[in-house]
mmCIF file of C-alpha atoms in Angstrom:
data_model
loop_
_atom_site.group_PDB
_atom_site.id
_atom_site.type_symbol
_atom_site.label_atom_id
_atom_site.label_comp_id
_atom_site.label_asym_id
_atom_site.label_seq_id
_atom_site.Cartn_x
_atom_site.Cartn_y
_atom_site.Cartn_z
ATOM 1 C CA UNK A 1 -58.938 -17.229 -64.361
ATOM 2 C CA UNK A 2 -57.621 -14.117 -65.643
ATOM 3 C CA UNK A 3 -58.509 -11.502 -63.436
ATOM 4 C CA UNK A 4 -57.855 -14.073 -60.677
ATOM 5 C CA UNK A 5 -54.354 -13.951 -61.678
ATOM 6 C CA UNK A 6 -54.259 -10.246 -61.898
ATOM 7 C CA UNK A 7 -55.721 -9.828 -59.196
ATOM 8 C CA UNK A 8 -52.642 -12.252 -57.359
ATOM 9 C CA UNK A 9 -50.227 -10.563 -58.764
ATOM 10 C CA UNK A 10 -51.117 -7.257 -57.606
ATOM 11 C CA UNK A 11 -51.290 -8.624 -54.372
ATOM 12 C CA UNK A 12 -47.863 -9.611 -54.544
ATOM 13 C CA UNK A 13 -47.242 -6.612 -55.953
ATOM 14 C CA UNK A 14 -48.443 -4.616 -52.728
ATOM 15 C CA UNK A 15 -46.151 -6.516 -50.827
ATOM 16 C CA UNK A 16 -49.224 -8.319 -48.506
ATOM 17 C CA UNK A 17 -48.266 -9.384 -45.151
ATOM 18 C CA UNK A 18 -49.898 -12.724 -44.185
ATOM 19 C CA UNK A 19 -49.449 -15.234 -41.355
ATOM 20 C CA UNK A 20 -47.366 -17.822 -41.167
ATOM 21 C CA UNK A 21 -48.445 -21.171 -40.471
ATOM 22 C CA UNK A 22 -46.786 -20.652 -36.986
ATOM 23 C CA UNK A 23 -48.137 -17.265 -36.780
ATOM 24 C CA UNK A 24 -51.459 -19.047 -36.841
ATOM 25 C CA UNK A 25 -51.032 -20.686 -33.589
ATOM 26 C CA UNK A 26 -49.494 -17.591 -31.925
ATOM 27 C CA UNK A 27 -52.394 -16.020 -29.425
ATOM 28 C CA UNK A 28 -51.989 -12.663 -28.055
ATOM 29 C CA UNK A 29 -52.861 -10.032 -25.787
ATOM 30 C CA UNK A 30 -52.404 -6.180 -25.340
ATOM 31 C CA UNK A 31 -51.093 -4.525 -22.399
ATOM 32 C CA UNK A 32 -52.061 -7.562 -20.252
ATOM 33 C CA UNK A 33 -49.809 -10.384 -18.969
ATOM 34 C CA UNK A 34 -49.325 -13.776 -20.304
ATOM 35 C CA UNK A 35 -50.833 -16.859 -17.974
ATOM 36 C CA UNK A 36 -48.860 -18.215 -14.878
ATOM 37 C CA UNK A 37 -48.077 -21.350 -16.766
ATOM 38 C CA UNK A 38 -46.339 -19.603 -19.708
ATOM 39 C CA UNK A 39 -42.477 -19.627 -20.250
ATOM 40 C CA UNK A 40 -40.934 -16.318 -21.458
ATOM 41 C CA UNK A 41 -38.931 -17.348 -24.710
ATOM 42 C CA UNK A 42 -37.823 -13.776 -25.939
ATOM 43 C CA UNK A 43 -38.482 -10.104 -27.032
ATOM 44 C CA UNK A 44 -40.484 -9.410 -30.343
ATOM 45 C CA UNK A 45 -39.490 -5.863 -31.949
ATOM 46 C CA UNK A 46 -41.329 -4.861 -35.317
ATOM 47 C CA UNK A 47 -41.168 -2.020 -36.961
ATOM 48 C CA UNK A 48 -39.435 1.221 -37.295
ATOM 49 C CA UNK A 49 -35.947 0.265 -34.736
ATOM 50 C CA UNK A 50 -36.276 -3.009 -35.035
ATOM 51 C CA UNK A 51 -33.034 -4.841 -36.127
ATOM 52 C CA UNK A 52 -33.023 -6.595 -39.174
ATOM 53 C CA UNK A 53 -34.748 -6.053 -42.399
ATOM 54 C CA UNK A 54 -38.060 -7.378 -43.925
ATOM 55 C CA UNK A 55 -40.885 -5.878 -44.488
ATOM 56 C CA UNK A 56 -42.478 -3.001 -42.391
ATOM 57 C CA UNK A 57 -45.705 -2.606 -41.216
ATOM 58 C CA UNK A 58 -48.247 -0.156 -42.924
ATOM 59 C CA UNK A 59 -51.079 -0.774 -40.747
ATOM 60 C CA UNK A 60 -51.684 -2.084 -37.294
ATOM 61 C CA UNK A 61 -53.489 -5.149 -38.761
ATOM 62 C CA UNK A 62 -49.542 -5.875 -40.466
ATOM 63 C CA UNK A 63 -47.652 -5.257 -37.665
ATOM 64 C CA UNK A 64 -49.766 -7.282 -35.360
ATOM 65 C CA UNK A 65 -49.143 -10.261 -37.739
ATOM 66 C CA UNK A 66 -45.087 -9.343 -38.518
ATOM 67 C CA UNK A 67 -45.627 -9.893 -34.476
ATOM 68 C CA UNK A 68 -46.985 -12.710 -34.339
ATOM 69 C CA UNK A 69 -45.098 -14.272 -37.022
ATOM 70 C CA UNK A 70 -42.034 -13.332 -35.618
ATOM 71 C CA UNK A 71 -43.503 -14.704 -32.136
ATOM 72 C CA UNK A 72 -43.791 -17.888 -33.688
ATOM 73 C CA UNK A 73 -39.926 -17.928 -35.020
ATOM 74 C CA UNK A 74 -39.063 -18.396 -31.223
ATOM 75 C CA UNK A 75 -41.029 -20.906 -30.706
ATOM 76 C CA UNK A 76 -44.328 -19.177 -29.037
ATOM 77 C CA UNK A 77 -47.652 -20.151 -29.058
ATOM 78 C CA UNK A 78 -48.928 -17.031 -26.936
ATOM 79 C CA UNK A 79 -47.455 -13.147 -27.372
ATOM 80 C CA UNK A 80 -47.877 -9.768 -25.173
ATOM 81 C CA UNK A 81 -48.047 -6.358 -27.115
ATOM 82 C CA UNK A 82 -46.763 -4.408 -24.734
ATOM 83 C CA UNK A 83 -46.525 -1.503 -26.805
ATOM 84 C CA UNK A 84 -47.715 -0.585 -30.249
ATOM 85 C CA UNK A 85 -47.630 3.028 -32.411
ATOM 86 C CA UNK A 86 -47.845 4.569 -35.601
ATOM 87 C CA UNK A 87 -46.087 8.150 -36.725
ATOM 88 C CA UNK A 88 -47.005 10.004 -39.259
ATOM 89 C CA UNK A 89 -44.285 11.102 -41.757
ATOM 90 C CA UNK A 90 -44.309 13.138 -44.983
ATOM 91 C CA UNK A 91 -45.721 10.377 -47.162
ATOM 92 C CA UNK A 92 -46.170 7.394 -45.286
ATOM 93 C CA UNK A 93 -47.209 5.857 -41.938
ATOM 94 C CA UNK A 94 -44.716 3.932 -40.050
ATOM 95 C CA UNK A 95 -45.843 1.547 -37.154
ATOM 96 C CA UNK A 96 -43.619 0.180 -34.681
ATOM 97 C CA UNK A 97 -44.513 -2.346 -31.643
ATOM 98 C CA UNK A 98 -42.937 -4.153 -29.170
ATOM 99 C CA UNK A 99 -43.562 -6.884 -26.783
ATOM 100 C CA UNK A 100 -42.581 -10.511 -25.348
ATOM 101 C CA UNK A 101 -43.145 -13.862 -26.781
ATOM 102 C CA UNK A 102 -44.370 -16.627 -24.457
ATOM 103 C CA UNK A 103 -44.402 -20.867 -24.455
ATOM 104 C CA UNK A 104 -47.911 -21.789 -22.970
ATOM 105 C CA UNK A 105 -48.734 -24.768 -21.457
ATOM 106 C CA UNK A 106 -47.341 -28.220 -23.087
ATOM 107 C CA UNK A 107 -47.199 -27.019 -26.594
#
C-alpha cells in the first residue's frame, strides 16, 4: 500500500495529463476531415500560443489528450488535428497543435 501511494504521489507530482471523462468519448482524426453529418462546434488550440493557462503538453501523447479534453469542453464527440508540432528549446520540448472540434451524429 505504500509504494502504491508513493508511487501516486509522484504521479501527481509529474503533473500527469489524463482524459477526462468527456475526453473519453472525443474521437479524432489527423489531417483528414470530419464526416458529412458532423456539426462544427469550435476551434481547439493547445499548446505553446494557446490562450489561457493550464498545463502544457510535453509529449504528443499529452497534447493529443489536452485536445481532446478540451474538444470535449465544447461539447464534441469527434475532433480534427489539423496541425500538430514540437520545438526544441534549451531544456525542454514544447508541443503545440491545433485543430476543430466537431458534434457527430445525434450525440
Amino acid at each position: 500500500m505504500r509504494r502504491f501511494i508513493l508511487i501516486l504521489l509522484s504521479l501527481l507530482a509529474s503533473g500527469c495529463i489524463a482524459l477526462t471523462p468527456g475526453g473519453t468519448n472525443v474521437k479524432y482524426v489527423t489531417k483528414a476531415e470530419a464526416p458529412k453529418d458532423c456539426k462544427l462546434l469550435g476551434e481547439v488550440d493547445v499548446g505553446a500560443g494557446a490562450e489561457g493557462f493550464g498545463p502544457q503538453p510535453t509529449n504528443m501523447r499529452d497534447l493529443k489528450i489536452l485536445m481532446r479534453n478540451k474538444a470535449a469542453e465544447l461539447g464534441a464527440n469527434f475532433l480534427v488535428i489539423d496541425h500538430s508540432d514540437s520545438e526544441n528549446r534549451e531544456q525542454s520540448t514544447t508541443y503545440s497543435g491545433s485543430g476543430r472540434a466537431y458534434q457527430c451524429g445525434d450525440g
